[in-house]
């Protein structure tokens, strides 16, 4: 159980908030790169409670600016792009990708051009996504995680529906090795029957372990058949399961965008810079409603996760929780976030920020995970590991 202040410290992502300042030290994906085209050269982006416009000039340069015009705050999402940048529709103020104001129609107001700087943020294309950095400069380098740099197989992006909840409950789920055999016991494509509804497959997973690594927390699940697998939590907001890296983008305090980068070994390579994109249909009806005024789909693993994340409340009220022994990894995750918030407050780089452009590939144990025997079944891994088929008892 946490105090309200502790809960706020972990969950609030706006400017000046402890977690908001921590998360501003990392690159975050904000859009599918293929969506920004000559025909659709602007789009609204919300990240860490800030409204932004992502745009592509006719010269092909991509910029990320505060959404509202510095003149009288009309939205630049409707701006006209040109070679030099983007011009507000309202009175034509022209901005370049660095946030310099180049023109101020109808007059030429040199004082404004010289003295007013429109907020602008670094943006770069990686893995078929545009990534933004909202923290203090200089920006860190894009991290070379092992799954991100593999070129020997296929890769694709999976875009999940926007989550109406806070980022941190999705990460507590990422740290939680016990929920999978229970929550996901009824997921489609499983080839075994759970023993009963309360325990699901948990007896096939009698233990788990976790330890800190330089890039986050390594979680190991130990199965009754002697196998283990590892799902590292990549600090602060990613989870690798097999070749898939789930990225949970903190949009604002009550919204999180989940996009998965999925690498698959042994499949034909695709265009590395523009991988195919799968857009998942809404997981609830109505798609823009909030619990309890919606009906969630719960047939697949991602749908089940989304259902529990949202029904926990838009921001989990951790003053009311009762943690148990198997939740102890959550305590370590909270401690880790707090320690890194303090690092930022002391002017240090937090965990897993990379400064050296030539840093070695960050080994998250992907290679050994790919050769895990459970992976060879190809059925619903990580939750569909092969085990003895047992009959479900009536609960
Ligand atoms: S509000 Fe944008 S130019 Fe006037
Ligand atoms: Fe899950």
Coordinates of C-alpha atoms and ligand atoms in Angstrom, one line a residue:
X1 CA 0.0 0.0 0.0
X2 CA 1.3 3.5 -0.9
X3 CA 0.5 6.9 0.4
X4 CA -1.3 9.2 -2.1
X5 CA 1.9 11.2 -2.5
X6 CA 3.9 8.1 -3.3
X7 CA 1.3 7.1 -5.8
X8 CA 1.4 10.5 -7.4
X9 CA 5.2 10.4 -7.6
X10 CA 5.1 7.1 -9.6
X11 CA 2.3 8.0 -11.9
X12 CA 2.1 11.7 -12.8
X13 CA 3.9 12.3 -16.1
X14 CA 3.5 16.1 -16.7
X15 CA 6.3 18.6 -16.8
X16 CA 7.9 19.1 -13.4
X17 CA 6.4 15.9 -11.9
X18 CA 8.9 13.4 -10.6
X19 CA 8.0 10.5 -12.9
X20 CA 7.4 13.0 -15.7
X21 CA 10.9 14.4 -15.4
X22 CA 12.3 10.8 -15.3
X23 CA 10.4 9.7 -18.4
X24 CA 11.6 12.9 -20.2
X25 CA 15.1 11.4 -20.2
X26 CA 14.2 8.7 -22.8
X27 CA 13.2 8.6 -26.4
X28 CA 9.5 7.6 -26.9
X29 CA 7.7 6.6 -30.1
X30 CA 5.0 9.0 -31.0
X31 CA 3.8 7.9 -34.5
X32 CA 4.1 5.3 -37.1
X33 CA 6.5 6.8 -39.6
X34 CA 4.5 5.6 -42.7
X35 CA 1.5 7.7 -41.5
X36 CA 3.3 11.0 -42.1
X37 CA 3.1 11.4 -45.8
X38 CA 3.1 14.2 -48.4
X39 CA -0.7 13.9 -48.4
X40 CA -0.9 13.9 -44.6
X41 CA 2.1 15.9 -43.5
X42 CA 0.9 16.8 -40.0
X43 CA -0.4 15.0 -37.1
X44 CA -1.3 15.7 -33.5
X45 CA 0.8 13.9 -30.9
X46 CA 0.4 13.9 -27.2
X47 CA 3.3 12.7 -25.0
X48 CA 3.9 13.2 -21.3
X49 CA 0.9 15.5 -21.1
X50 CA 2.2 17.8 -23.8
X51 CA 0.3 18.5 -27.0
X52 CA 2.5 18.6 -30.0
X53 CA 2.4 18.7 -33.8
X54 CA 4.6 16.3 -35.8
X55 CA 5.1 17.5 -39.4
X56 CA 7.1 16.9 -42.5
X57 CA 8.1 19.9 -44.6
X58 CA 8.0 19.7 -48.3
X59 CA 11.8 19.4 -48.2
X60 CA 11.3 16.2 -46.3
X61 CA 12.5 17.5 -42.9
X62 CA 10.5 16.2 -39.9
X63 CA 9.8 18.5 -36.9
X64 CA 8.0 18.2 -33.6
X65 CA 6.7 21.5 -32.2
X66 CA 4.3 22.6 -29.4
X67 CA 0.9 22.2 -31.0
X68 CA -0.4 25.7 -30.3
X69 CA 0.8 28.6 -32.4
X70 CA 2.9 31.1 -30.4
X71 CA 0.8 34.0 -31.8
X72 CA -2.7 33.3 -30.6
X73 CA -2.6 29.6 -30.0
X74 CA -4.4 28.2 -33.0
X75 CA -3.5 24.5 -33.7
X76 CA -0.6 23.9 -36.0
X77 CA -2.0 20.5 -36.8
X78 CA -3.9 22.4 -39.5
X79 CA -0.8 24.4 -40.6
X80 CA 0.4 24.5 -44.2
X81 CA 3.7 22.8 -44.7
X82 CA 6.2 24.2 -47.1
X83 CA 9.9 24.0 -47.8
X84 CA 11.0 26.1 -44.9
X85 CA 8.6 24.5 -42.3
X86 CA 5.0 24.9 -41.2
X87 CA 2.8 28.0 -41.4
X88 CA -0.1 28.5 -39.0
X89 CA -3.4 28.7 -41.0
X90 CA -4.7 31.6 -39.0
X91 CA -2.3 34.4 -39.7
X92 CA 0.5 32.6 -41.4
X93 CA 3.3 32.6 -38.8
X94 CA 6.0 30.4 -40.2
X95 CA 8.1 28.0 -38.1
X96 CA 11.1 25.8 -39.0
X97 CA 11.7 22.4 -37.4
X98 CA 13.8 24.0 -34.6
X99 CA 11.0 26.3 -33.5
X100 CA 12.5 29.4 -35.0
X101 CA 9.8 31.9 -36.1
X102 CA 10.7 32.9 -39.7
X103 CA 7.8 35.1 -40.6
X104 CA 5.0 36.9 -38.7
X105 CA 2.5 38.1 -41.3
X106 CA 1.0 40.5 -41.9
X107 CA 4.0 42.6 -40.7
X108 CA 7.6 41.6 -40.3
X109 CA 8.0 41.7 -36.5
X110 CA 11.8 41.2 -36.1
X111 CA 11.6 41.5 -32.3
X112 CA 9.3 38.5 -32.2
X113 CA 11.4 36.5 -34.6
X114 CA 14.5 37.3 -32.6
X115 CA 13.0 36.8 -29.1
X116 CA 10.3 34.3 -29.2
X117 CA 11.3 30.7 -29.5
X118 CA 8.5 28.2 -30.2
X119 CA 9.0 24.9 -28.2
X120 CA 10.5 22.3 -30.4
X121 CA 11.8 18.9 -29.6
X122 CA 14.2 16.4 -31.2
X123 CA 12.6 13.7 -33.3
X124 CA 14.1 10.8 -35.2
X125 CA 13.0 7.8 -37.2
X126 CA 13.9 4.4 -35.9
X127 CA 12.3 1.0 -36.5
X128 CA 9.5 2.4 -38.6
X129 CA 8.5 4.8 -35.9
X130 CA 9.1 8.5 -35.1
X131 CA 10.6 8.9 -31.7
X132 CA 10.5 12.1 -29.6
X133 CA 12.7 13.3 -26.8
X134 CA 11.2 15.9 -24.4
X135 CA 14.0 16.2 -21.9
X136 CA 17.0 18.5 -21.4
X137 CA 19.6 18.6 -24.1
X138 CA 21.8 17.0 -25.3
X139 CA 19.5 14.1 -26.0
X140 CA 20.8 10.7 -25.3
X141 CA 21.5 8.3 -28.2
X142 CA 18.9 5.8 -29.4
X143 CA 19.6 2.6 -27.5
X144 CA 20.8 -0.5 -29.3
X145 CA 18.8 -3.2 -27.7
X146 CA 19.4 -6.6 -29.1
X147 CA 15.9 -7.1 -30.6
X148 CA 16.1 -3.6 -32.2
X149 CA 19.3 -4.3 -34.1
X150 CA 18.6 -7.8 -35.4
X151 CA 18.5 -7.9 -39.2
X152 CA 18.3 -11.7 -39.8
X153 CA 14.6 -12.1 -39.6
X154 CA 11.3 -10.3 -40.0
X155 CA 10.0 -7.4 -38.0
X156 CA 6.6 -5.7 -37.8
X157 CA 4.8 -3.2 -35.7
X158 CA 1.6 -3.9 -33.8
X159 CA -0.5 -0.9 -32.8
X160 CA -2.9 -1.5 -30.0
X161 CA -5.9 0.7 -29.2
X162 CA -5.1 3.7 -26.9
X163 CA -5.3 2.6 -23.3
X164 CA -7.4 4.8 -21.0
X165 CA -5.1 4.3 -18.0
X166 CA -1.8 5.4 -16.5
X167 CA 1.5 4.0 -17.8
X168 CA 2.7 2.7 -14.5
X169 CA 0.0 0.0 -14.0
X170 CA 1.0 -1.4 -17.4
X171 CA 4.6 -1.6 -16.2
X172 CA 3.6 -3.2 -12.9
X173 CA 1.9 -5.8 -15.0
X174 CA 5.1 -6.2 -17.0
X175 CA 6.9 -6.9 -13.8
X176 CA 4.3 -9.4 -12.6
X177 CA 5.2 -13.0 -13.5
X178 CA 2.3 -14.6 -11.7
X179 CA -0.6 -13.1 -13.6
X180 CA 0.1 -14.8 -16.9
X181 CA -0.9 -18.4 -16.1
X182 CA -4.1 -17.2 -14.4
X183 CA -5.3 -14.2 -16.3
X184 CA -4.3 -15.7 -19.7
X185 CA -5.6 -19.2 -19.0
X186 CA -8.4 -18.8 -21.4
X187 CA -6.5 -17.1 -24.2
X188 CA -7.1 -18.4 -27.7
X189 CA -4.7 -20.8 -29.3
X190 CA -3.7 -22.6 -26.1
X191 CA -3.2 -26.3 -26.5
X192 CA -3.7 -27.4 -22.9
X193 CA -6.5 -27.2 -20.4
X194 CA -6.0 -25.3 -17.1
X195 CA -6.4 -27.3 -13.9
X196 CA -9.1 -25.0 -12.5
X197 CA -10.3 -21.5 -12.9
X198 CA -8.6 -19.9 -9.9
X199 CA -5.1 -21.4 -10.4
X200 CA -5.1 -21.6 -14.2
X201 CA -1.7 -22.9 -15.1
X202 CA 0.1 -21.4 -12.1
X203 CA 1.1 -24.9 -10.8
X204 CA 3.1 -25.4 -13.9
X205 CA 5.1 -22.3 -12.9
X206 CA 6.0 -23.1 -9.3
X207 CA 8.5 -20.3 -9.0
X208 CA 10.0 -17.1 -10.4
X209 CA 13.0 -15.1 -9.8
X210 CA 14.0 -11.6 -10.6
X211 CA 17.2 -9.5 -10.4
X212 CA 18.4 -6.1 -11.5
X213 CA 20.4 -5.7 -14.7
X214 CA 21.9 -2.6 -16.1
X215 CA 18.9 -1.9 -18.3
X216 CA 16.1 -2.8 -15.9
X217 CA 14.8 -6.0 -14.2
X218 CA 15.3 -9.5 -15.5
X219 CA 12.4 -11.7 -14.6
X220 CA 12.7 -15.5 -14.8
X221 CA 9.8 -17.9 -14.7
X222 CA 10.6 -21.4 -13.5
X223 CA 8.4 -24.1 -14.9
X224 CA 7.6 -27.5 -13.4
X225 CA 8.9 -29.3 -16.4
X226 CA 12.4 -27.8 -15.7
X227 CA 12.3 -25.0 -18.2
X228 CA 12.8 -21.4 -17.5
X229 CA 12.2 -18.3 -19.6
X230 CA 13.1 -14.7 -19.1
X231 CA 11.1 -11.6 -19.8
X232 CA 13.2 -8.5 -19.1
X233 CA 11.6 -5.3 -18.1
X234 CA 13.5 -2.7 -20.0
X235 CA 13.5 0.4 -17.9
X236 CA 11.5 2.4 -17.8
X237 CA 8.6 1.4 -20.0
X238 CA 9.3 -1.6 -22.2
X239 CA 8.9 -5.4 -21.8
X240 CA 10.6 -8.0 -24.0
X241 CA 8.8 -11.3 -24.5
X242 CA 10.5 -13.5 -27.0
X243 CA 11.4 -11.3 -30.0
X244 CA 8.7 -8.8 -29.2
X245 CA 9.4 -5.5 -27.4
X246 CA 6.2 -4.1 -26.0
X247 CA 6.5 -0.3 -25.6
X248 CA 4.1 1.5 -23.3
X249 CA 4.2 5.1 -24.2
X250 CA 3.1 7.6 -21.4
X251 CA 0.7 9.8 -23.3
X252 CA -0.6 11.6 -20.2
X253 CA -1.7 10.7 -16.7
X254 CA -4.6 8.6 -17.9
X255 CA -3.6 7.5 -21.4
X256 CA -1.0 5.0 -22.5
X257 CA -0.2 4.0 -26.1
X258 CA 1.0 0.5 -26.6
X259 CA 3.0 -0.3 -29.7
X260 CA 4.9 -3.6 -30.1
X261 CA 8.0 -4.0 -32.1
X262 CA 8.0 -7.7 -33.1
X263 CA 11.2 -9.3 -34.4
X264 CA 10.9 -12.9 -35.7
X265 CA 13.9 -15.1 -36.3
X266 CA 13.8 -17.3 -39.3
X267 CA 11.3 -15.3 -41.3
X268 CA 12.2 -13.5 -44.5
X269 CA 13.6 -10.0 -43.8
X270 CA 11.5 -7.0 -44.5
X271 CA 12.4 -3.4 -45.2
X272 CA 14.1 -2.6 -41.9
X273 CA 13.1 1.0 -41.9
X274 CA 9.5 0.5 -42.8
X275 CA 8.3 -2.7 -41.3
X276 CA 4.7 -3.7 -41.9
X277 CA 2.1 -2.4 -39.4
X278 CA -0.8 -4.3 -37.9
X279 CA -3.5 -2.1 -36.4
X280 CA -5.6 -3.9 -33.8
X281 CA -9.3 -3.3 -33.6
X282 CA -10.8 -1.7 -30.5
X283 CA -10.7 -4.0 -27.5
X284 CA -13.9 -2.6 -26.0
X285 CA -17.4 -1.3 -27.0
X286 CA -17.9 1.6 -27.3
X287 CA -14.2 2.1 -28.2
X288 CA -14.0 5.5 -26.5
X289 CA -15.9 4.6 -23.4
X290 CA -14.6 4.0 -19.9
X291 CA -15.2 1.2 -17.5
X292 CA -17.9 0.4 -16.3
X293 CA -19.7 1.8 -19.3
X294 CA -18.0 -0.5 -21.8
X295 CA -17.8 -4.2 -22.6
X296 CA -14.2 -5.5 -23.0
X297 CA -13.2 -8.2 -25.4
X298 CA -11.2 -10.8 -23.4
X299 CA -10.4 -13.5 -25.9
X300 CA -6.7 -12.8 -26.5
X301 CA -3.7 -12.0 -24.3
X302 CA -3.5 -8.3 -25.1
X303 CA -7.3 -7.9 -24.7
X304 CA -7.1 -9.6 -21.3
X305 CA -4.2 -7.3 -20.2
X306 CA -6.0 -4.2 -21.5
X307 CA -9.2 -5.2 -19.6
X308 CA -7.4 -5.6 -16.2
X309 CA -5.3 -2.4 -16.7
X310 CA -8.3 -0.3 -17.4
X311 CA -10.6 -1.8 -14.8
X312 CA -8.0 -1.2 -12.1
X313 CA -9.0 2.5 -12.6
X314 CA -7.5 5.2 -14.7
X315 CA -4.8 5.6 -12.1
X316 CA -4.6 2.7 -9.7
X317 CA -5.4 3.9 -6.2
X318 CA -2.5 2.2 -4.5
X319 CA -3.6 3.5 -1.1
X320 CA -6.2 0.7 -1.2
X321 CA -4.2 -2.3 -2.4
X322 CA -3.2 -5.3 -0.4
X323 CA 0.0 -6.7 -1.8
X324 CA 1.0 -10.3 -1.3
X325 CA 4.3 -12.2 -1.4
X326 CA 4.1 -12.8 -5.1
X327 CA 3.8 -9.1 -5.7
X328 CA 7.3 -8.5 -4.2
X329 CA 8.8 -7.7 -7.7
X330 CA 6.4 -4.7 -7.8
X331 CA 8.0 -3.3 -4.7
X332 CA 11.4 -3.6 -6.4
X333 CA 10.1 -1.9 -9.5
X334 CA 8.7 1.0 -7.4
X335 CA 11.9 1.3 -5.6
X336 CA 13.8 1.3 -8.9
X337 CA 11.7 4.1 -10.2
X338 CA 12.1 6.1 -7.0
X339 CA 15.9 5.7 -7.1
X340 CA 16.0 6.9 -10.7
X341 CA 13.7 9.8 -10.0
X342 CA 16.3 10.8 -7.3
X343 CA 19.1 10.4 -9.8
X344 CA 17.4 12.8 -12.1
X345 CA 16.7 15.2 -9.3
X346 CA 20.5 15.1 -8.5
X347 CA 21.4 16.0 -12.1
X348 CA 22.5 12.4 -13.0
X349 CA 21.4 10.3 -16.0
X350 CA 18.9 7.6 -14.9
X351 CA 19.2 3.9 -15.7
X352 CA 19.7 2.8 -19.3
X353 CA 20.3 6.2 -20.8
X354 CA 22.9 5.8 -23.4
X355 CA 25.3 8.6 -24.3
X356 CA 27.9 6.8 -26.5
X357 CA 26.8 6.5 -30.1
X358 CA 29.1 3.5 -30.4
X359 CA 27.9 1.7 -27.3
X360 CA 27.8 -2.1 -27.6
X361 CA 24.6 -3.9 -28.4
X362 CA 22.6 -4.2 -25.1
X363 CA 22.2 -7.9 -24.5
X364 CA 18.8 -8.6 -22.9
X365 CA 19.3 -12.4 -23.3
X366 CA 17.3 -12.4 -26.5
X367 CA 19.3 -15.0 -28.2
X368 CA 18.9 -17.6 -25.5
X369 CA 15.2 -16.8 -25.2
X370 CA 14.7 -17.4 -28.9
X371 CA 16.1 -20.9 -28.4
X372 CA 14.0 -21.7 -25.4
X373 CA 12.3 -25.0 -26.1
X374 CA 8.9 -23.5 -25.3
X375 CA 9.5 -21.2 -28.2
X376 CA 9.7 -24.1 -30.6
X377 CA 6.0 -25.0 -30.2
X378 CA 5.2 -21.7 -31.7
X379 CA 1.9 -21.8 -29.9
X380 CA 0.9 -18.9 -27.8
X381 CA 4.3 -18.4 -26.3
X382 CA 5.1 -17.1 -23.7
X383 CA 1.9 -18.3 -22.2
X384 CA 1.4 -21.4 -24.3
X385 CA 4.4 -23.4 -23.1
X386 CA 4.1 -27.1 -23.6
X387 CA 3.1 -28.9 -20.5
X388 CA 1.2 -32.0 -19.5
X389 CA -2.5 -31.8 -20.5
X390 CA -4.6 -31.9 -17.4
X391 CA -8.3 -31.9 -17.0
X392 CA -9.9 -28.8 -15.6
X393 CA -11.7 -29.4 -12.3
X394 CA -14.9 -27.8 -11.5
X395 CA -14.1 -24.9 -9.3
Ligands
LIG1 S1 -2.7 32.1 -34.3 FE1 -1.2 31.3 -35.5 S2 -0.6 32.9 -36.8 FE2 -2.1 33.8 -35.6
LIG2 FE1 -0.4 -10.3 -19.4

